[in-house]
Amino acid sequence: MRDALGREVRSVRISVTMRCNMACVYCHREGERPGRSELSAAEWGRLLRACAEIGVRKVKITGGEPLLRKDLIEIIENAEGFEEVSLVTNGVLLADYAGDLAEAGLDRVNVSLDTVDRKLYRKLTRSRFSPDDVIRGIEAAVSEGLTPVKVNVVLTSETVKTLPTLVEELADLEGLKLQLIEPMGSIPGFRSAHAEDGLRALGEYEPKLERVRTFHNREVYRLNNGMAIEIVKPMDGVMCEACTRIRLTHDGKYKGCLMASPKPLPRDNFGELVRTLKEYVRTRDDTFEVHQGTSVMGRMRGDVLGR
Ligand code: SAM
């Protein structure tokens, strides 16, 4: 179905936990306040069935770190019937779970890996993990067919410098795409960079614009080694124009945009749940401009981004 701005809502991003085994310096926590409550796998199944009723065809599972949920497999099984079910993960536990995830019906993964420089990685993630753990996870995902595996890189002046080494390390893996993501908000102790800086740093690979994806108006480039690069500019109104996504929070609320305030959804009556979702989507007018300068944006900068 279409929203108030004529955008067809086709996908849902669900945050299944706020728990994480990292504390990335830039993390927007999907625009959610920290919280302990988590929906059960059965509750997620019910919410996703309601999303299917209003025409949603794709599900993306995020967090926190979704792989920390012991019942993630069940959540994925309860998302059966969608055109695509994907997962966003930091990847450090992925090598252990890739086989089970694929068997449960997961179609593909996005793995966050900003750099292969060990020191920089630890500084960014404020964890003791190594990029090697993540690369093992990416390899496992590729070999289990969870492709295309999208490698998410948040752009800072430091991660831009290490981009060529990242590309070199991943070059032999087939079915991989790099996503260069411009950071939302300022990052304490780091300097944000633009997608153009990333493309410039990859100059020796001669990035060429291939197409603009209808999804969020994202530009896709191709490197001379065959690797595809997608550009993500979350703070760009042009991206909002083509936004086909709604969100469900870790505690089962609706959001029309990462920056929007959560709205409650009925828990007991399925018909009422579908009606409420329809009404929220029908009136959805969220864009970056709508939220710019509002208390929501202020909250993201303050509570979520500005630690
Ligand atoms: N723990 C998982 C992970 O690390 O991928 C999933 C949650 S994480 C919040 C989801 C994605 O949001 C990651 O790819 C991360 O790079 C991106 N992200 C987090 N904070 C961001 C920010 N301030 N600007 C842009 N992207 C951000």
mmCIF file of C-alpha atoms and ligand atoms in Angstrom:
data_model
loop_
_atom_site.group_PDB
_atom_site.id
_atom_site.type_symbol
_atom_site.label_atom_id
_atom_site.label_comp_id
_atom_site.label_asym_id
_atom_site.label_seq_id
_atom_site.Cartn_x
_atom_site.Cartn_y
_atom_site.Cartn_z
ATOM 1 C CA MET A 1 0.000 0.000 0.000
ATOM 2 C CA ARG A 2 1.032 3.620 -0.516
ATOM 3 C CA ASP A 3 1.727 6.257 2.127
ATOM 4 C CA ALA A 4 0.683 9.916 2.293
ATOM 5 C CA LEU A 5 3.594 10.847 -0.017
ATOM 6 C CA GLY A 6 2.663 8.199 -2.602
ATOM 7 C CA ARG A 7 5.518 5.884 -1.640
ATOM 8 C CA GLU A 8 4.711 2.175 -1.783
ATOM 9 C CA VAL A 9 5.604 0.519 1.514
ATOM 10 C CA ARG A 10 7.301 -2.772 0.646
ATOM 11 C CA SER A 11 9.741 -3.567 3.445
ATOM 12 C CA VAL A 12 9.983 -3.648 7.218
ATOM 13 C CA ARG A 13 13.080 -3.351 9.390
ATOM 14 C CA ILE A 14 12.626 -5.083 12.740
ATOM 15 C CA SER A 15 14.864 -4.544 15.728
ATOM 16 C CA VAL A 16 14.755 -7.795 17.698
ATOM 17 C CA THR A 17 16.972 -6.761 20.606
ATOM 18 C CA MET A 18 18.761 -3.726 21.967
ATOM 19 C CA ARG A 19 21.504 -5.924 23.442
ATOM 20 C CA CYS A 20 24.875 -5.778 21.696
ATOM 21 C CA ASN A 21 28.342 -7.257 22.156
ATOM 22 C CA MET A 22 29.890 -4.047 20.788
ATOM 23 C CA ALA A 23 29.580 -0.351 21.567
ATOM 24 C CA CYS A 24 30.336 1.282 18.205
ATOM 25 C CA VAL A 25 31.210 4.936 18.692
ATOM 26 C CA TYR A 26 28.758 6.089 16.021
ATOM 27 C CA CYS A 27 25.848 3.746 16.718
ATOM 28 C CA HIS A 28 22.384 5.256 16.168
ATOM 29 C CA ARG A 29 20.745 2.184 17.759
ATOM 30 C CA GLU A 30 18.189 2.299 14.959
ATOM 31 C CA GLY A 31 16.912 5.503 16.528
ATOM 32 C CA GLU A 32 15.626 3.627 19.597
ATOM 33 C CA ARG A 33 16.088 4.267 23.257
ATOM 34 C CA PRO A 34 17.844 1.478 25.152
ATOM 35 C CA GLY A 35 15.360 -1.022 26.571
ATOM 36 C CA ARG A 36 15.298 -4.550 27.891
ATOM 37 C CA SER A 37 11.907 -5.745 26.726
ATOM 38 C CA GLU A 38 11.982 -8.052 23.721
ATOM 39 C CA LEU A 39 9.105 -9.580 21.807
ATOM 40 C CA SER A 40 8.967 -13.364 21.681
ATOM 41 C CA ALA A 41 9.503 -15.185 18.381
ATOM 42 C CA ALA A 42 5.750 -15.897 18.285
ATOM 43 C CA GLU A 43 4.950 -12.181 18.779
ATOM 44 C CA TRP A 44 7.287 -11.315 15.914
ATOM 45 C CA GLY A 45 5.515 -13.917 13.776
ATOM 46 C CA ARG A 46 2.164 -12.226 14.458
ATOM 47 C CA LEU A 47 3.477 -8.708 13.728
ATOM 48 C CA LEU A 48 5.096 -9.904 10.518
ATOM 49 C CA ARG A 49 1.865 -11.578 9.386
ATOM 50 C CA ALA A 50 0.149 -8.210 9.895
ATOM 51 C CA CYS A 51 2.863 -6.529 7.797
ATOM 52 C CA ALA A 52 2.296 -9.098 5.048
ATOM 53 C CA GLU A 53 -1.429 -8.228 5.116
ATOM 54 C CA ILE A 54 -0.638 -4.597 4.230
ATOM 55 C CA GLY A 55 1.629 -5.597 1.352
ATOM 56 C CA VAL A 56 5.091 -5.713 2.941
ATOM 57 C CA ARG A 57 7.238 -8.173 1.008
ATOM 58 C CA LYS A 58 10.697 -7.875 2.557
ATOM 59 C CA VAL A 59 11.927 -8.170 6.147
ATOM 60 C CA LYS A 60 15.267 -6.989 7.513
ATOM 61 C CA ILE A 61 16.245 -8.125 11.010
ATOM 62 C CA THR A 62 18.486 -5.820 13.000
ATOM 63 C CA GLY A 63 19.259 -4.759 16.580
ATOM 64 C CA GLY A 64 21.363 -4.401 18.823
ATOM 65 C CA GLU A 65 23.070 -7.552 17.685
ATOM 66 C CA PRO A 66 20.416 -9.983 16.457
ATOM 67 C CA LEU A 67 22.738 -12.993 16.767
ATOM 68 C CA LEU A 68 22.645 -12.549 20.548
ATOM 69 C CA ARG A 69 19.040 -13.783 20.496
ATOM 70 C CA LYS A 70 18.977 -17.490 21.243
ATOM 71 C CA ASP A 71 15.674 -17.851 19.362
ATOM 72 C CA LEU A 72 16.727 -15.952 16.221
ATOM 73 C CA ILE A 73 16.268 -19.110 14.149
ATOM 74 C CA GLU A 74 12.645 -19.293 15.319
ATOM 75 C CA ILE A 75 12.083 -15.627 14.447
ATOM 76 C CA ILE A 76 13.392 -16.315 10.939
ATOM 77 C CA GLU A 77 11.202 -19.408 10.608
ATOM 78 C CA ASN A 78 8.209 -17.267 11.652
ATOM 79 C CA ALA A 79 9.009 -14.857 8.801
ATOM 80 C CA GLU A 80 8.253 -17.554 6.245
ATOM 81 C CA GLY A 81 6.452 -16.469 3.082
ATOM 82 C CA PHE A 82 8.180 -13.110 2.516
ATOM 83 C CA GLU A 83 9.986 -12.440 -0.752
ATOM 84 C CA GLU A 84 13.209 -11.766 1.142
ATOM 85 C CA VAL A 85 14.354 -12.079 4.747
ATOM 86 C CA SER A 86 17.729 -10.555 5.546
ATOM 87 C CA LEU A 87 19.812 -9.845 8.628
ATOM 88 C CA VAL A 88 22.142 -7.029 9.689
ATOM 89 C CA THR A 89 24.922 -8.230 11.970
ATOM 90 C CA ASN A 90 28.349 -7.206 13.211
ATOM 91 C CA GLY A 91 29.406 -10.654 11.988
ATOM 92 C CA VAL A 92 31.559 -11.839 14.883
ATOM 93 C CA LEU A 93 29.208 -14.755 15.658
ATOM 94 C CA LEU A 94 28.224 -15.353 12.052
ATOM 95 C CA ALA A 95 30.701 -18.145 11.306
ATOM 96 C CA ASP A 96 28.998 -20.278 13.993
ATOM 97 C CA TYR A 97 25.431 -19.633 12.809
ATOM 98 C CA ALA A 98 25.524 -19.123 9.032
ATOM 99 C CA GLY A 99 24.502 -22.733 8.248
ATOM 100 C CA ASP A 100 21.540 -22.741 10.660
ATOM 101 C CA LEU A 101 20.418 -19.299 9.464
ATOM 102 C CA ALA A 102 20.390 -20.424 5.836
ATOM 103 C CA GLU A 103 18.497 -23.589 6.755
ATOM 104 C CA ALA A 104 15.900 -21.552 8.677
ATOM 105 C CA GLY A 105 15.134 -19.603 5.493
ATOM 106 C CA LEU A 106 17.335 -16.505 5.763
ATOM 107 C CA ASP A 107 18.061 -15.187 2.265
ATOM 108 C CA ARG A 108 21.041 -12.904 2.829
ATOM 109 C CA VAL A 109 23.071 -10.853 5.306
ATOM 110 C CA ASN A 110 24.518 -7.380 5.717
ATOM 111 C CA VAL A 111 27.714 -7.478 7.741
ATOM 112 C CA SER A 112 29.198 -4.402 9.373
ATOM 113 C CA LEU A 113 32.948 -4.151 8.806
ATOM 114 C CA ASP A 114 34.262 -0.599 8.732
ATOM 115 C CA THR A 115 37.934 -1.486 8.469
ATOM 116 C CA VAL A 116 40.377 -4.387 8.473
ATOM 117 C CA ASP A 117 42.848 -2.381 10.539
ATOM 118 C CA ARG A 118 42.743 -4.174 13.920
ATOM 119 C CA LYS A 119 43.560 -1.148 16.035
ATOM 120 C CA LEU A 120 41.068 1.121 14.302
ATOM 121 C CA TYR A 121 38.413 -1.624 14.411
ATOM 122 C CA ARG A 122 38.745 -1.949 18.193
ATOM 123 C CA LYS A 123 38.617 1.809 18.610
ATOM 124 C CA LEU A 124 35.467 2.100 16.499
ATOM 125 C CA THR A 125 33.638 -0.880 17.964
ATOM 126 C CA ARG A 126 34.949 -0.400 21.508
ATOM 127 C CA SER A 127 35.281 -4.181 21.674
ATOM 128 C CA ARG A 128 38.035 -6.780 21.796
ATOM 129 C CA PHE A 129 36.936 -8.459 18.567
ATOM 130 C CA SER A 130 39.089 -8.549 15.476
ATOM 131 C CA PRO A 131 38.174 -7.910 11.823
ATOM 132 C CA ASP A 132 39.409 -11.496 11.232
ATOM 133 C CA ASP A 133 36.399 -12.783 13.236
ATOM 134 C CA VAL A 134 34.107 -10.839 10.924
ATOM 135 C CA ILE A 135 35.859 -11.984 7.752
ATOM 136 C CA ARG A 136 35.389 -15.606 8.880
ATOM 137 C CA GLY A 137 31.694 -14.803 9.285
ATOM 138 C CA ILE A 138 31.515 -13.248 5.811
ATOM 139 C CA GLU A 139 33.232 -16.307 4.294
ATOM 140 C CA ALA A 140 30.772 -18.627 6.042
ATOM 141 C CA ALA A 141 27.821 -16.523 4.824
ATOM 142 C CA VAL A 142 29.104 -16.640 1.243
ATOM 143 C CA SER A 143 29.634 -20.385 1.366
ATOM 144 C CA GLU A 144 26.117 -20.921 2.786
ATOM 145 C CA GLY A 145 24.663 -18.883 -0.102
ATOM 146 C CA LEU A 146 23.472 -15.947 2.066
ATOM 147 C CA THR A 147 24.267 -13.702 -0.895
ATOM 148 C CA PRO A 148 24.680 -11.015 -1.930
ATOM 149 C CA VAL A 149 26.528 -10.421 1.335
ATOM 150 C CA LYS A 150 26.584 -6.666 1.788
ATOM 151 C CA VAL A 151 29.522 -5.325 3.760
ATOM 152 C CA ASN A 152 28.534 -2.114 5.534
ATOM 153 C CA VAL A 153 31.251 0.498 5.954
ATOM 154 C CA VAL A 154 30.512 3.667 7.935
ATOM 155 C CA LEU A 155 32.630 6.424 6.426
ATOM 156 C CA THR A 156 35.056 8.394 8.569
ATOM 157 C CA SER A 157 38.319 9.950 7.436
ATOM 158 C CA GLU A 158 40.067 6.964 9.099
ATOM 159 C CA THR A 159 37.939 4.182 7.559
ATOM 160 C CA VAL A 160 38.224 5.827 4.136
ATOM 161 C CA LYS A 161 42.027 5.492 4.332
ATOM 162 C CA THR A 162 41.778 1.747 4.975
ATOM 163 C CA LEU A 163 39.123 1.096 2.269
ATOM 164 C CA PRO A 164 41.603 -0.129 -0.393
ATOM 165 C CA THR A 165 42.949 -2.783 2.026
ATOM 166 C CA LEU A 166 39.391 -3.839 2.887
ATOM 167 C CA VAL A 167 38.582 -4.280 -0.827
ATOM 168 C CA GLU A 168 41.825 -6.195 -1.344
ATOM 169 C CA GLU A 169 41.079 -8.574 1.546
ATOM 170 C CA LEU A 170 37.564 -9.312 0.302
ATOM 171 C CA ALA A 171 38.346 -9.357 -3.425
ATOM 172 C CA ASP A 172 38.383 -13.161 -3.781
ATOM 173 C CA LEU A 173 34.927 -13.635 -2.300
ATOM 174 C CA GLU A 174 32.110 -13.871 -4.828
ATOM 175 C CA GLY A 175 28.631 -12.540 -4.184
ATOM 176 C CA LEU A 176 29.837 -9.588 -2.146
ATOM 177 C CA LYS A 177 28.775 -5.948 -2.272
ATOM 178 C CA LEU A 178 30.240 -3.030 -0.381
ATOM 179 C CA GLN A 179 27.907 -0.410 1.078
ATOM 180 C CA LEU A 180 29.545 2.935 1.784
ATOM 181 C CA ILE A 181 27.414 4.595 4.458
ATOM 182 C CA GLU A 182 27.638 8.257 5.322
ATOM 183 C CA PRO A 183 27.356 8.576 9.103
ATOM 184 C CA MET A 184 24.296 10.083 10.770
ATOM 185 C CA GLY A 185 25.278 12.597 13.408
ATOM 186 C CA SER A 186 28.756 13.509 14.513
ATOM 187 C CA ILE A 187 31.114 10.849 15.845
ATOM 188 C CA PRO A 188 33.062 11.718 18.996
ATOM 189 C CA GLY A 189 36.809 11.485 18.290
ATOM 190 C CA PHE A 190 36.334 10.857 14.546
ATOM 191 C CA ARG A 191 35.804 12.914 11.432
ATOM 192 C CA SER A 192 32.849 11.905 9.251
ATOM 193 C CA ALA A 193 33.540 11.417 5.555
ATOM 194 C CA HIS A 194 31.384 11.503 2.418
ATOM 195 C CA ALA A 195 30.741 8.760 -0.117
ATOM 196 C CA GLU A 196 32.758 10.771 -2.648
ATOM 197 C CA ASP A 197 35.803 10.548 -0.312
ATOM 198 C CA GLY A 198 35.383 6.768 -0.272
ATOM 199 C CA LEU A 199 35.144 6.542 -4.065
ATOM 200 C CA ARG A 200 38.208 8.777 -4.407
ATOM 201 C CA ALA A 201 40.170 6.541 -2.014
ATOM 202 C CA LEU A 202 39.282 3.597 -4.262
ATOM 203 C CA GLY A 203 40.608 5.414 -7.346
ATOM 204 C CA GLU A 204 43.004 2.619 -8.324
ATOM 205 C CA TYR A 205 39.900 0.390 -8.777
ATOM 206 C CA GLU A 206 38.344 2.956 -11.183
ATOM 207 C CA PRO A 207 34.806 3.008 -9.719
ATOM 208 C CA LYS A 208 32.203 3.547 -12.470
ATOM 209 C CA LEU A 209 28.578 4.507 -11.884
ATOM 210 C CA GLU A 210 26.461 1.562 -13.036
ATOM 211 C CA ARG A 211 22.897 2.503 -12.031
ATOM 212 C CA VAL A 212 20.702 4.180 -9.449
ATOM 213 C CA ARG A 213 18.698 1.631 -7.475
ATOM 214 C CA THR A 214 15.010 2.408 -7.137
ATOM 215 C CA PHE A 215 15.359 1.441 -3.458
ATOM 216 C CA HIS A 216 16.193 4.712 -1.656
ATOM 217 C CA ASN A 217 17.697 6.202 -4.862
ATOM 218 C CA ARG A 218 21.029 4.559 -4.087
ATOM 219 C CA GLU A 219 23.878 4.859 -6.588
ATOM 220 C CA VAL A 220 25.643 1.624 -7.480
ATOM 221 C CA TYR A 221 29.253 1.691 -8.730
ATOM 222 C CA ARG A 222 31.369 -1.128 -10.121
ATOM 223 C CA LEU A 223 35.092 -1.520 -9.424
ATOM 224 C CA ASN A 224 37.489 -2.822 -12.073
ATOM 225 C CA ASN A 225 37.846 -6.040 -10.024
ATOM 226 C CA GLY A 226 34.103 -6.674 -10.450
ATOM 227 C CA MET A 227 33.018 -5.679 -6.928
ATOM 228 C CA ALA A 228 29.812 -3.613 -6.646
ATOM 229 C CA ILE A 229 29.642 -0.595 -4.345
ATOM 230 C CA GLU A 230 26.386 0.914 -3.144
ATOM 231 C CA ILE A 231 26.171 4.422 -1.723
ATOM 232 C CA VAL A 232 23.976 5.073 1.332
ATOM 233 C CA LYS A 233 23.295 8.683 2.274
ATOM 234 C CA PRO A 234 20.861 8.448 5.191
ATOM 235 C CA MET A 235 20.702 12.206 5.749
ATOM 236 C CA ASP A 236 19.692 12.962 2.198
ATOM 237 C CA GLY A 237 16.151 13.995 1.273
ATOM 238 C CA VAL A 238 16.587 12.316 -2.115
ATOM 239 C CA MET A 239 16.868 9.003 -0.282
ATOM 240 C CA CYS A 240 13.630 9.738 1.610
ATOM 241 C CA GLU A 241 11.759 10.336 -1.648
ATOM 242 C CA ALA A 242 12.192 6.694 -2.535
ATOM 243 C CA CYS A 243 11.804 5.271 0.985
ATOM 244 C CA THR A 244 9.637 2.146 0.936
ATOM 245 C CA ARG A 245 10.426 1.029 4.488
ATOM 246 C CA ILE A 246 8.669 0.988 7.822
ATOM 247 C CA ARG A 247 10.176 -0.114 11.134
ATOM 248 C CA LEU A 248 9.159 -2.125 14.172
ATOM 249 C CA THR A 249 11.003 -1.500 17.428
ATOM 250 C CA HIS A 250 12.435 -4.047 19.876
ATOM 251 C CA ASP A 251 9.304 -3.637 22.024
ATOM 252 C CA GLY A 252 6.865 -3.996 19.140
ATOM 253 C CA LYS A 253 6.048 -0.391 18.237
ATOM 254 C CA TYR A 254 5.689 1.139 14.764
ATOM 255 C CA LYS A 255 8.017 3.777 13.278
ATOM 256 C CA GLY A 256 7.652 5.361 9.853
ATOM 257 C CA CYS A 257 11.297 6.462 9.806
ATOM 258 C CA LEU A 258 14.462 5.869 11.840
ATOM 259 C CA MET A 259 14.049 9.355 13.272
ATOM 260 C CA ALA A 260 10.318 9.168 14.013
ATOM 261 C CA SER A 261 8.841 8.613 17.453
ATOM 262 C CA PRO A 262 7.493 5.099 18.055
ATOM 263 C CA LYS A 263 3.725 4.556 17.951
ATOM 264 C CA PRO A 264 1.950 1.805 19.876
ATOM 265 C CA LEU A 265 0.387 -1.205 18.163
ATOM 266 C CA PRO A 266 -2.508 -3.250 19.566
ATOM 267 C CA ARG A 267 -1.387 -6.577 21.017
ATOM 268 C CA ASP A 268 -4.518 -8.691 21.291
ATOM 269 C CA ASN A 269 -6.770 -8.298 18.289
ATOM 270 C CA PHE A 270 -5.166 -9.195 14.932
ATOM 271 C CA GLY A 271 -7.772 -7.334 12.866
ATOM 272 C CA GLU A 272 -7.231 -4.205 14.918
ATOM 273 C CA LEU A 273 -3.468 -4.589 14.545
ATOM 274 C CA VAL A 274 -3.774 -4.684 10.746
ATOM 275 C CA ARG A 275 -6.158 -1.701 10.760
ATOM 276 C CA THR A 276 -3.788 0.336 12.956
ATOM 277 C CA LEU A 277 -0.810 -0.491 10.759
ATOM 278 C CA LYS A 278 -2.786 0.507 7.664
ATOM 279 C CA GLU A 279 -3.718 3.817 9.246
ATOM 280 C CA TYR A 280 -0.123 4.554 10.271
ATOM 281 C CA VAL A 281 1.134 3.754 6.774
ATOM 282 C CA ARG A 282 -1.668 5.696 5.071
ATOM 283 C CA THR A 283 -0.679 8.827 7.003
ATOM 284 C CA ARG A 284 3.099 8.227 6.877
ATOM 285 C CA ASP A 285 4.761 11.458 5.797
ATOM 286 C CA ASP A 286 8.175 10.908 7.395
ATOM 287 C CA THR A 287 11.228 12.325 5.649
ATOM 288 C CA PHE A 288 14.551 13.674 6.788
ATOM 289 C CA GLU A 289 13.181 17.214 6.379
ATOM 290 C CA VAL A 290 10.144 16.446 8.550
ATOM 291 C CA HIS A 291 12.359 15.374 11.433
ATOM 292 C CA GLN A 292 15.162 17.856 11.000
ATOM 293 C CA GLY A 293 15.336 20.143 13.988
ATOM 294 C CA THR A 294 12.522 18.367 15.821
ATOM 295 C CA SER A 295 12.821 16.966 19.298
ATOM 296 C CA VAL A 296 13.278 13.532 17.727
ATOM 297 C CA MET A 297 16.376 14.665 15.868
ATOM 298 C CA GLY A 298 17.552 16.388 19.024
ATOM 299 C CA ARG A 299 16.971 13.201 20.967
ATOM 300 C CA MET A 300 19.004 11.195 18.468
ATOM 301 C CA ARG A 301 21.844 13.657 18.676
ATOM 302 C CA GLY A 302 21.636 13.813 22.459
ATOM 303 C CA ASP A 303 20.594 10.450 23.887
ATOM 304 C CA VAL A 304 21.558 8.209 21.051
ATOM 305 C CA LEU A 305 24.447 9.713 19.138
ATOM 306 C CA GLY A 306 26.112 12.163 21.436
ATOM 307 C CA ARG A 307 27.733 10.093 24.132
HETATM 308 N N1 SAM B 1 24.684 -4.975 15.384
HETATM 309 C C1 SAM B 1 24.376 -5.025 14.011
HETATM 310 C C2 SAM B 1 25.502 -4.440 13.177
HETATM 311 O O1 SAM B 1 26.505 -4.001 13.748
HETATM 312 O O2 SAM B 1 25.399 -4.466 11.959
HETATM 313 C C3 SAM B 1 23.039 -4.423 13.616
HETATM 314 C C4 SAM B 1 22.676 -3.089 14.197
HETATM 315 S S1 SAM B 1 23.533 -1.700 13.532
HETATM 316 C C5 SAM B 1 22.722 -0.398 14.386
HETATM 317 C C6 SAM B 1 22.891 -1.624 11.889
HETATM 318 C C7 SAM B 1 23.662 -0.784 10.904
HETATM 319 O O3 SAM B 1 23.522 0.576 11.250
HETATM 320 C C8 SAM B 1 25.134 -1.076 10.833
HETATM 321 O O4 SAM B 1 25.486 -1.459 9.547
HETATM 322 C C9 SAM B 1 25.790 0.236 11.177
HETATM 323 O O5 SAM B 1 26.916 0.440 10.419
HETATM 324 C C10 SAM B 1 24.701 1.243 10.858
HETATM 325 N N2 SAM B 1 24.846 2.460 11.666
HETATM 326 C C11 SAM B 1 24.865 2.555 13.000
HETATM 327 N N3 SAM B 1 25.014 3.841 13.407
HETATM 328 C C12 SAM B 1 25.102 4.583 12.289
HETATM 329 C C13 SAM B 1 25.259 5.968 12.038
HETATM 330 N N4 SAM B 1 25.393 6.870 13.025
HETATM 331 N N5 SAM B 1 25.269 6.381 10.767
HETATM 332 C C14 SAM B 1 25.140 5.499 9.743
HETATM 333 N N6 SAM B 1 24.993 4.177 9.913
HETATM 334 C C15 SAM B 1 24.987 3.708 11.168
#
